[in-house]
Coordinates of C-alpha atoms in Angstrom, one line a residue:
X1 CA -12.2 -12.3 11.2
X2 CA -13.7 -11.6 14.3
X3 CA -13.3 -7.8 15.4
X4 CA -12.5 -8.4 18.8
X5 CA -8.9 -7.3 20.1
X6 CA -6.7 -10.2 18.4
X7 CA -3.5 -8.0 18.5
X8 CA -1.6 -10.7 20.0
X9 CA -1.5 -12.7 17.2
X10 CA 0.8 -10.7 15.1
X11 CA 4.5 -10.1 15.7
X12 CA 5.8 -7.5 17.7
X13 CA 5.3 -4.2 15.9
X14 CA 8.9 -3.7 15.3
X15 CA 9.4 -1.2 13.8
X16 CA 6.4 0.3 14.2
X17 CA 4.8 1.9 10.7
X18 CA 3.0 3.9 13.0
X19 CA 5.8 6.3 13.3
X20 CA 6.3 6.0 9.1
X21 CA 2.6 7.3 9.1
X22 CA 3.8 10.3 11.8
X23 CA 7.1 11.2 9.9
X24 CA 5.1 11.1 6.5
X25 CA 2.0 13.8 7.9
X26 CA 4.9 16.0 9.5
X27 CA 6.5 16.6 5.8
X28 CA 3.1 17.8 4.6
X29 CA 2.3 21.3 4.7
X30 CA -0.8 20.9 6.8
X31 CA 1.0 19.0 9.3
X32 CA 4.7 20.2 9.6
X33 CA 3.7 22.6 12.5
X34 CA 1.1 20.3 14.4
X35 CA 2.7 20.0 17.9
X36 CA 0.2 17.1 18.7
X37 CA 2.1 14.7 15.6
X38 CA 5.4 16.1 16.6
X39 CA 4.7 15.0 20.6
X40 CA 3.6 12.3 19.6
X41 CA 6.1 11.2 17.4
X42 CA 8.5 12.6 19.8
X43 CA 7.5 10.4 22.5
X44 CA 7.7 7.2 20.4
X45 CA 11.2 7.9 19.5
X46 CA 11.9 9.1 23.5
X47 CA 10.3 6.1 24.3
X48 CA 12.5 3.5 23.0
X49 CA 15.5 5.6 22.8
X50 CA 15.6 6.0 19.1
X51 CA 19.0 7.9 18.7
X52 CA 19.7 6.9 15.1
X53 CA 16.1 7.4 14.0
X54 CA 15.9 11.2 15.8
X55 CA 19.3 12.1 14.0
X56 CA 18.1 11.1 10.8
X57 CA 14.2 12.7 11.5
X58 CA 15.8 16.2 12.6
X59 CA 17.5 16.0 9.0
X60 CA 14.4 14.9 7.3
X61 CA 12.1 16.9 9.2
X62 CA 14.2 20.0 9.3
X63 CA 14.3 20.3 13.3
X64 CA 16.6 21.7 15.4
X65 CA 18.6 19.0 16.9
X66 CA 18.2 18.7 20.8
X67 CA 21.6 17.6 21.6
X68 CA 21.0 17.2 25.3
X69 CA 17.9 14.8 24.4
X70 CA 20.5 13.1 21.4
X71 CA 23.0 12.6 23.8
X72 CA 21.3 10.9 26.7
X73 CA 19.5 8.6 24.3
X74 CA 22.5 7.5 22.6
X75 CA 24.1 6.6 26.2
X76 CA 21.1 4.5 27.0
X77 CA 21.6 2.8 23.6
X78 CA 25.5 1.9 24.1
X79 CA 24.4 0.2 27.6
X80 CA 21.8 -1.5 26.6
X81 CA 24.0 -2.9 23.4
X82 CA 26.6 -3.8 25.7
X83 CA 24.4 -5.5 28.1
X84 CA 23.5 -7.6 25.2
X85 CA 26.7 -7.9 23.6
X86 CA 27.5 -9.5 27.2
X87 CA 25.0 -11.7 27.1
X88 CA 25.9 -13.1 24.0
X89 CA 29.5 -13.7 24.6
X90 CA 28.6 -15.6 27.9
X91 CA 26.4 -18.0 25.6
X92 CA 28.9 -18.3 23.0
X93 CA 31.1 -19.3 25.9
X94 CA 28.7 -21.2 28.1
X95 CA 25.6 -22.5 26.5
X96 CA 24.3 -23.7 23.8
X97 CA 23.8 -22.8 20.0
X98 CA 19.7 -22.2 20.5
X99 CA 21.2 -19.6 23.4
X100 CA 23.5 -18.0 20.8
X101 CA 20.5 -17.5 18.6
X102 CA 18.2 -16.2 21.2
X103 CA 21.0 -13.4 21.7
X104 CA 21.4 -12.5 18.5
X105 CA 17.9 -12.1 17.9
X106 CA 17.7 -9.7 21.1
X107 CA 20.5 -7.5 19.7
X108 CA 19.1 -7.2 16.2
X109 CA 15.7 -6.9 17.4
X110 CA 17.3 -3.7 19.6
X111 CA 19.0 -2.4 16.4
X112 CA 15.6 -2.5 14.5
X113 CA 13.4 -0.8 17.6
X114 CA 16.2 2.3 17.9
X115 CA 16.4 3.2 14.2
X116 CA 20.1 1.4 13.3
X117 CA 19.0 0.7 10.1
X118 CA 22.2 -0.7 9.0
X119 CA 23.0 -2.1 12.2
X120 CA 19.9 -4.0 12.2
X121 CA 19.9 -5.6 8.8
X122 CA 23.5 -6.6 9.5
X123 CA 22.4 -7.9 13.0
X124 CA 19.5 -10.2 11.6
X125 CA 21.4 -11.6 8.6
X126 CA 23.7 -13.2 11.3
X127 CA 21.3 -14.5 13.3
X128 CA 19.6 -15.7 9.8
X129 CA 22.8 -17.8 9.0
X130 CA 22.6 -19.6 13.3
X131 CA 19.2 -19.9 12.6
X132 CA 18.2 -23.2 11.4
X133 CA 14.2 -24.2 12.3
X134 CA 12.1 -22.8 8.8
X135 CA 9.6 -20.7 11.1
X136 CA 12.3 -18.8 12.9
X137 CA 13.8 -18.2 9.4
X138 CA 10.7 -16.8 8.3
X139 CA 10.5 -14.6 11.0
X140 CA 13.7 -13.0 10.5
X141 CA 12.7 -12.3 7.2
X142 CA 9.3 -10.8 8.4
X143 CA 11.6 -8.5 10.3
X144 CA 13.6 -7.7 7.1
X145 CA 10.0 -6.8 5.2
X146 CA 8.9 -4.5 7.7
X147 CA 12.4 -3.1 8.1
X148 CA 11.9 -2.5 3.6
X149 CA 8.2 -1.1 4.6
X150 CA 9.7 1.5 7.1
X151 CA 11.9 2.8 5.0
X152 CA 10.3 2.1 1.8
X153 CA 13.3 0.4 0.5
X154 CA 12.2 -1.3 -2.6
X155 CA 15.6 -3.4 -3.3
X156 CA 15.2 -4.8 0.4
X157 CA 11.5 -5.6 -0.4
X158 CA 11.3 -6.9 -3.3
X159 CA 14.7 -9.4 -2.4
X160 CA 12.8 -10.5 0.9
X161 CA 9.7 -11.3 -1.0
X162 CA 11.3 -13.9 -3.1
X163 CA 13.1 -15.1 -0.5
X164 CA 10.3 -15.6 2.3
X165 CA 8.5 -17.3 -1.0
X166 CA 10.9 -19.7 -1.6
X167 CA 11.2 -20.7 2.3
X168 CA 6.9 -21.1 2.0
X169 CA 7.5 -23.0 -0.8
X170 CA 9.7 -25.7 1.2
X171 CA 7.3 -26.0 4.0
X172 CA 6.0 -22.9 5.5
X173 CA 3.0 -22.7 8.0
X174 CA -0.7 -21.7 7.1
X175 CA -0.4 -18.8 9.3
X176 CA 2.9 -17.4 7.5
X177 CA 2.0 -18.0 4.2
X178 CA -1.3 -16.0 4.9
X179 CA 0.9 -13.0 6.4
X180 CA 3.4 -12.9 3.7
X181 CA 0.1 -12.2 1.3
X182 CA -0.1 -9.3 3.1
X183 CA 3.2 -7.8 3.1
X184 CA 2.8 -8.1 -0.5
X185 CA -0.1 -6.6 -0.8
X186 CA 1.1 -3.5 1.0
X187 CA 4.2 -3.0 -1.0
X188 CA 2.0 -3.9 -4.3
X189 CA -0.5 -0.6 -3.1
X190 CA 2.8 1.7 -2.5
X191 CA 4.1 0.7 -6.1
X192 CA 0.0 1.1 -7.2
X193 CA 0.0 -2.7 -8.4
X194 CA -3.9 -2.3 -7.2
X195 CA -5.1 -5.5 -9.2
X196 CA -2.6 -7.6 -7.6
X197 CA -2.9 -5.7 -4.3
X198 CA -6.7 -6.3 -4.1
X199 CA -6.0 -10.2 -4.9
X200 CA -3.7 -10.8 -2.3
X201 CA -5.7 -8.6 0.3
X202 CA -9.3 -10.6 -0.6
X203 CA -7.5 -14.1 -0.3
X204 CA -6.7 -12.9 3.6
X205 CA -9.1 -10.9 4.5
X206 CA -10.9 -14.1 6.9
X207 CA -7.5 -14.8 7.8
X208 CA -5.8 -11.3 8.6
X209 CA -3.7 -11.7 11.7
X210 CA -0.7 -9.3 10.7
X211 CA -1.2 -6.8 13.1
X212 CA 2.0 -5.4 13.5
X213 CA 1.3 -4.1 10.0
X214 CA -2.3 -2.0 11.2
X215 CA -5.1 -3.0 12.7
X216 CA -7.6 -4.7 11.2
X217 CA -10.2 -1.8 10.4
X218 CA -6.8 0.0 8.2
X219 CA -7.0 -3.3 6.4
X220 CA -10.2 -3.8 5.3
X221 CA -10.2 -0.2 4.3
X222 CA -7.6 -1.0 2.2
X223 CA -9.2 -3.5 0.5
X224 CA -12.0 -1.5 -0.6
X225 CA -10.3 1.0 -2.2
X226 CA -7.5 -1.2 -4.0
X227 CA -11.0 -3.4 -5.2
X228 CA -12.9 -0.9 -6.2
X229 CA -10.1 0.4 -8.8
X230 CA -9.1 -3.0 -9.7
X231 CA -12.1 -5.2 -9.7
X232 CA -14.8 -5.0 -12.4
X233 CA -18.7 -5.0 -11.5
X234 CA -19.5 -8.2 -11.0
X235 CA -16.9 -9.4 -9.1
X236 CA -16.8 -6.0 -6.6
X237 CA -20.1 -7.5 -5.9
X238 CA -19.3 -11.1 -5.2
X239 CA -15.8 -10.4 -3.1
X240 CA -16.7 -7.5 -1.6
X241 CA -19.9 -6.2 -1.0
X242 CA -21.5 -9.7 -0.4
X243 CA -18.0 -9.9 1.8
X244 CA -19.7 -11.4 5.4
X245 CA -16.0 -9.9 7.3
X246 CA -15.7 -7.1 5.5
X247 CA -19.2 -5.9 5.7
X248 CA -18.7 -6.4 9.9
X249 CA -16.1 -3.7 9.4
X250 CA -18.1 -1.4 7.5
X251 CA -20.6 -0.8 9.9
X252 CA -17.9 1.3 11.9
X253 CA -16.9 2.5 8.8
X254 CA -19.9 4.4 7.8
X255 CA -17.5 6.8 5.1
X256 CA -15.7 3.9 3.6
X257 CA -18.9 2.3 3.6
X258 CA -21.0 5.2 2.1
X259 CA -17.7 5.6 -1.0
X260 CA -18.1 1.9 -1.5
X261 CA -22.3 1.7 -2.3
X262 CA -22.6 4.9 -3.5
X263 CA -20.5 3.7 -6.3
X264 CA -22.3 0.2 -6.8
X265 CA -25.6 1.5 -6.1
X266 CA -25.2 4.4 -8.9
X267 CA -25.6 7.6 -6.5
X268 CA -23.1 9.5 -8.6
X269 CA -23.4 12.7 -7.0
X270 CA -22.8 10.6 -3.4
X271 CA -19.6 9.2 -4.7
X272 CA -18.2 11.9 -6.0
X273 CA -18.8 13.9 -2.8
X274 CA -17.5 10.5 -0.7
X275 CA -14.6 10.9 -3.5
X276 CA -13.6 14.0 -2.0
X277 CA -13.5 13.0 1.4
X278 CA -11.4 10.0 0.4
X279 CA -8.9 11.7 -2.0
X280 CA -7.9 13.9 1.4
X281 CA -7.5 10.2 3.1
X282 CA -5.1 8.9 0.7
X283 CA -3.2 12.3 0.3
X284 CA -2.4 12.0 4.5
X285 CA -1.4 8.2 4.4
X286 CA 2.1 7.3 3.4
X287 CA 1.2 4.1 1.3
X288 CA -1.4 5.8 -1.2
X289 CA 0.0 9.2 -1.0
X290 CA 1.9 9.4 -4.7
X291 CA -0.9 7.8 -6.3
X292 CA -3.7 9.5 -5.0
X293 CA -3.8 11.9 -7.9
X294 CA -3.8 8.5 -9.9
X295 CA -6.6 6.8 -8.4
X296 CA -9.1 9.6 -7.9
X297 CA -8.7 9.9 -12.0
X298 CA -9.2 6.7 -12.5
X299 CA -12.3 6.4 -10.2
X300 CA -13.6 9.9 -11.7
X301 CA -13.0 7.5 -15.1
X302 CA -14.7 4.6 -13.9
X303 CA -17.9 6.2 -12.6
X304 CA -18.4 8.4 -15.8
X305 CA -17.8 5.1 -17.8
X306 CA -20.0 3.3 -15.9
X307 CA -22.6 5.7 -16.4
X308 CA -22.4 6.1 -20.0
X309 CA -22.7 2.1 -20.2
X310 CA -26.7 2.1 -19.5
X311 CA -27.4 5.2 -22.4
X312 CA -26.8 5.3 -26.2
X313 CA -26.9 8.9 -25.0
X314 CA -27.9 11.6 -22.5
X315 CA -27.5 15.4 -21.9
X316 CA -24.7 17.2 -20.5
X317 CA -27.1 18.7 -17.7
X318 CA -28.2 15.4 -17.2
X319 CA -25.2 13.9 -16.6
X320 CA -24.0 17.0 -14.2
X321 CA -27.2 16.8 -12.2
X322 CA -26.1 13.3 -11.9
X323 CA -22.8 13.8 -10.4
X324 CA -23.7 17.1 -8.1
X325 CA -21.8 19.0 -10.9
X326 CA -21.7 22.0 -13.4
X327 CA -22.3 21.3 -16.9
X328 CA -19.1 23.5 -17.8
X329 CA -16.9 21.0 -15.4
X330 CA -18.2 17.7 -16.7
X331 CA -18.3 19.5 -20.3
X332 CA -13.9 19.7 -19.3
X333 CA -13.9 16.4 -17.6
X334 CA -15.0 14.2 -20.5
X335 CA -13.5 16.0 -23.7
X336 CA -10.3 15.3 -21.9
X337 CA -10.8 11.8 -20.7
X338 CA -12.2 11.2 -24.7
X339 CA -9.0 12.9 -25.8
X340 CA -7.2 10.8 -24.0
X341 CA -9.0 7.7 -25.5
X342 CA -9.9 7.0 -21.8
X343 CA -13.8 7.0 -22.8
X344 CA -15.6 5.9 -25.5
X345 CA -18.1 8.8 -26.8
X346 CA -18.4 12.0 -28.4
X347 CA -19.6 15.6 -27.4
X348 CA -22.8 16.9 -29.5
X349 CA -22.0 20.4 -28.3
X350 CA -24.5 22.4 -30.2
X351 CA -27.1 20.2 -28.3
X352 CA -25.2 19.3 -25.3
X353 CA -25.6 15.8 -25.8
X354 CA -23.0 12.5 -25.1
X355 CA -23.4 10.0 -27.4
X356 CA -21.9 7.0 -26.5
X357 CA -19.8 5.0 -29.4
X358 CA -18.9 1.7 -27.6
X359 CA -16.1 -0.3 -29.7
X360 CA -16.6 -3.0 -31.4
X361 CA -14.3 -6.3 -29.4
X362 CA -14.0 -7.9 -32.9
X363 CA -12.6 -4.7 -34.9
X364 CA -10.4 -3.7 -32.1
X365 CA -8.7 -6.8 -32.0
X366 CA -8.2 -7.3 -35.1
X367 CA -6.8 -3.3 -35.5
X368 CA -4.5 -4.1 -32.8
X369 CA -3.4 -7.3 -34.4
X370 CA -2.6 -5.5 -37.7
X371 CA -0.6 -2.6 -35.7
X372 CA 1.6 -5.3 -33.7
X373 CA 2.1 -6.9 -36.5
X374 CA 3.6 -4.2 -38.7
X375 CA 5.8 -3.5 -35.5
X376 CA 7.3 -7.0 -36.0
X377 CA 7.8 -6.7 -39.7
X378 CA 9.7 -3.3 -39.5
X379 CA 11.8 -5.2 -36.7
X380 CA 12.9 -8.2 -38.0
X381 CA 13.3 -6.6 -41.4
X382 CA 16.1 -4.3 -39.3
X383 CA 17.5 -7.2 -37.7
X384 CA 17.7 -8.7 -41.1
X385 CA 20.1 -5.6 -42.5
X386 CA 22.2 -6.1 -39.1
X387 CA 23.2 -9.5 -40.1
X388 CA 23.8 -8.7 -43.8
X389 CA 26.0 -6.6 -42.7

């Protein structure tokens, strides 16, 4: 994908998870008091008359309700509905069914730009049932997606998901079947699905055109770090860092770009510094924000792991000259991560020494067999005293 403005190929950012992304920052205690995200999130809502939304942010946010500011928005909402509602009932009266649709799809579209989140789902599920050409159907359930995404509403996600699916499946376009990849990829990152994010995120990644989701630069950041976590060595290297588009990007990405090679290129004590920077990323952005404590473990994990690979074993200075660390830290780090049975080695203490003690494939799946299958003895011989009974 080219990175010249292609904006206009996505549909109409509406509503805008720009203004998720401002709410979200202004609930953080680094944030609640920044008067540059409140303006700016204040003139969004002032700018398309969001009286639903600013009740509902006020509550959220814990403002002070400007009931002068409420009050003239919601008047500009109640003409512009009935301006609309006018226009509909002159096309229901006058013209033709394609009309009727048209108006429909201007008043839900309304609903879904002030904030009536109710209004707006009810609004395009009518228009859904007049609507009868597959692309316009797919559309409206777009709209319904982003509408989920906004809100994070998983039950309206995940039911929209397997609907727009099943319309593909009957004979949606190239284009939509490319954008409804993405979509899932996003709500896949906010439920930390990573593996299947970073799937669905490489397969568009020379074919991204959602824009009214972010712009392309968000993206491919967001394929790095779902790939990185999901993605094992060799296949980080053949999707991603030989990736022609998203190595473009990186190049005006130099942080992304230095978290991504520092990792692949073994400068341990890069990465984890690069870590840092992108741990306070993820904590300020409203997709990755619950699971940032999740992933920075598991890429803490990964790189130790990673390390320990090439050594039967090494010193504990070593190892914390490696990562730009104390000894006492990395001492902490790994007898956890090895009492959790998250790495695969033991501590020589008395002379500060890792030894790894890689598993044997052939023992541990035989051990595992033997487990499962005791598991399934113990049941069905319960189930058999049930039905004795």
């Amino acid at each position: 994908m080219p990175l010249e403005n292609l904006e206009e190929e996505g549909l109409p950012k509406n509503p805008s998870l720009g203004i998720a992304q401002a709410k979200f920052l202004l609930t953080l205690d680094g944030h609640k008091n920044d008067p540059k995200m409140r303006s700016e999130l204040m003139e969004s809502v002032k700018e398309n008359n969001m009286a639903p939304y600013y009740e509902q942010l006020c509550k959220d946010v814990r403002w002070s309700v400007d009931t002068d500011l409420l009050n003239k928005m919601k008047k500009a909402n109640e003409e512009e509905l009935k301006r609309l509602d006018d226009i509909l009932e002159d096309a229901e009266k006058n013209l033709g069914e394609s009309e009727i649709r048209d108006a429909m799809m201007a008043k839900a579209e309304y609903l879904c730009r002030i904030g009536d989140k109710d209004g707006a789902l009810t609004a395009f599920r009518k228009t859904y049932d007049k609507t009868v050409a597959l692309g316009h159907r797919l559309d409206i359930v777009f709209y319904l997606l982003r509408i989920g995404l906004f809100y994070m509403d998983n039950d309206l996600i995940t039911r929209n998901i397997e609907k727009a699916k099943s319309l593909i499946e009957e004979g949606g376009d190239w284009d939509r079947r490319n954008r409804l990849k993405v979509y899932q990829g996003m709500y896949c990152v906010a439920i930390r699905d990573f593996k299947q994010a970073a799937e669905l995120f490489l397969d568009t990644v020379s074919t991204f055109t959602s824009y009214e989701l972010m712009d392309y630069k968000t993206f491919v950041t967001y394929t790095v770090y779902v790939s990185m976590i999901a993605l094992d060595r060799p296949d980080l290297r053949e999707k991603v860092i030989k990736g022609a588009e998203i190595l473009e990007v990186l190049h005006s990405l130099p942080t992304v770009r230095q978290y991504l090679f520092s990792l692949y290129e073994c400068r341990y004590g890069v990465f984890f510094q690069s870590l840092a920077t992108v741990e306070q990323a993820l904590r300020k952005d409203w997709l990755f924000s619950a699971h940032y404590r999740y992933y920075v473990r598991e890429m803490r994990i990964l790189a130790y792991s990673q390390l320990l690979e090439s050594y039967r074993s090494l010193t504990l200075t070593y190892m914390a000259e490696a990562f730009g660390v104390g000894v006492e830290f990395i001492d902490q780090e790994l007898s956890r991560f090895i009492a959790a049975g998250r790495l695969h080695c033991k501590i020589d203490k008395v002379n500060e020494i890792v030894e790894t003690n890689r598993p044997d494939s052939k023992n541990w799946q035989y051990q595992e067999t033997i487990k499962k299958g005791d598991l399934l003895l113990n049941r069905v011989q319960k189930l058999s005293r049930v039905i004795n009974m």
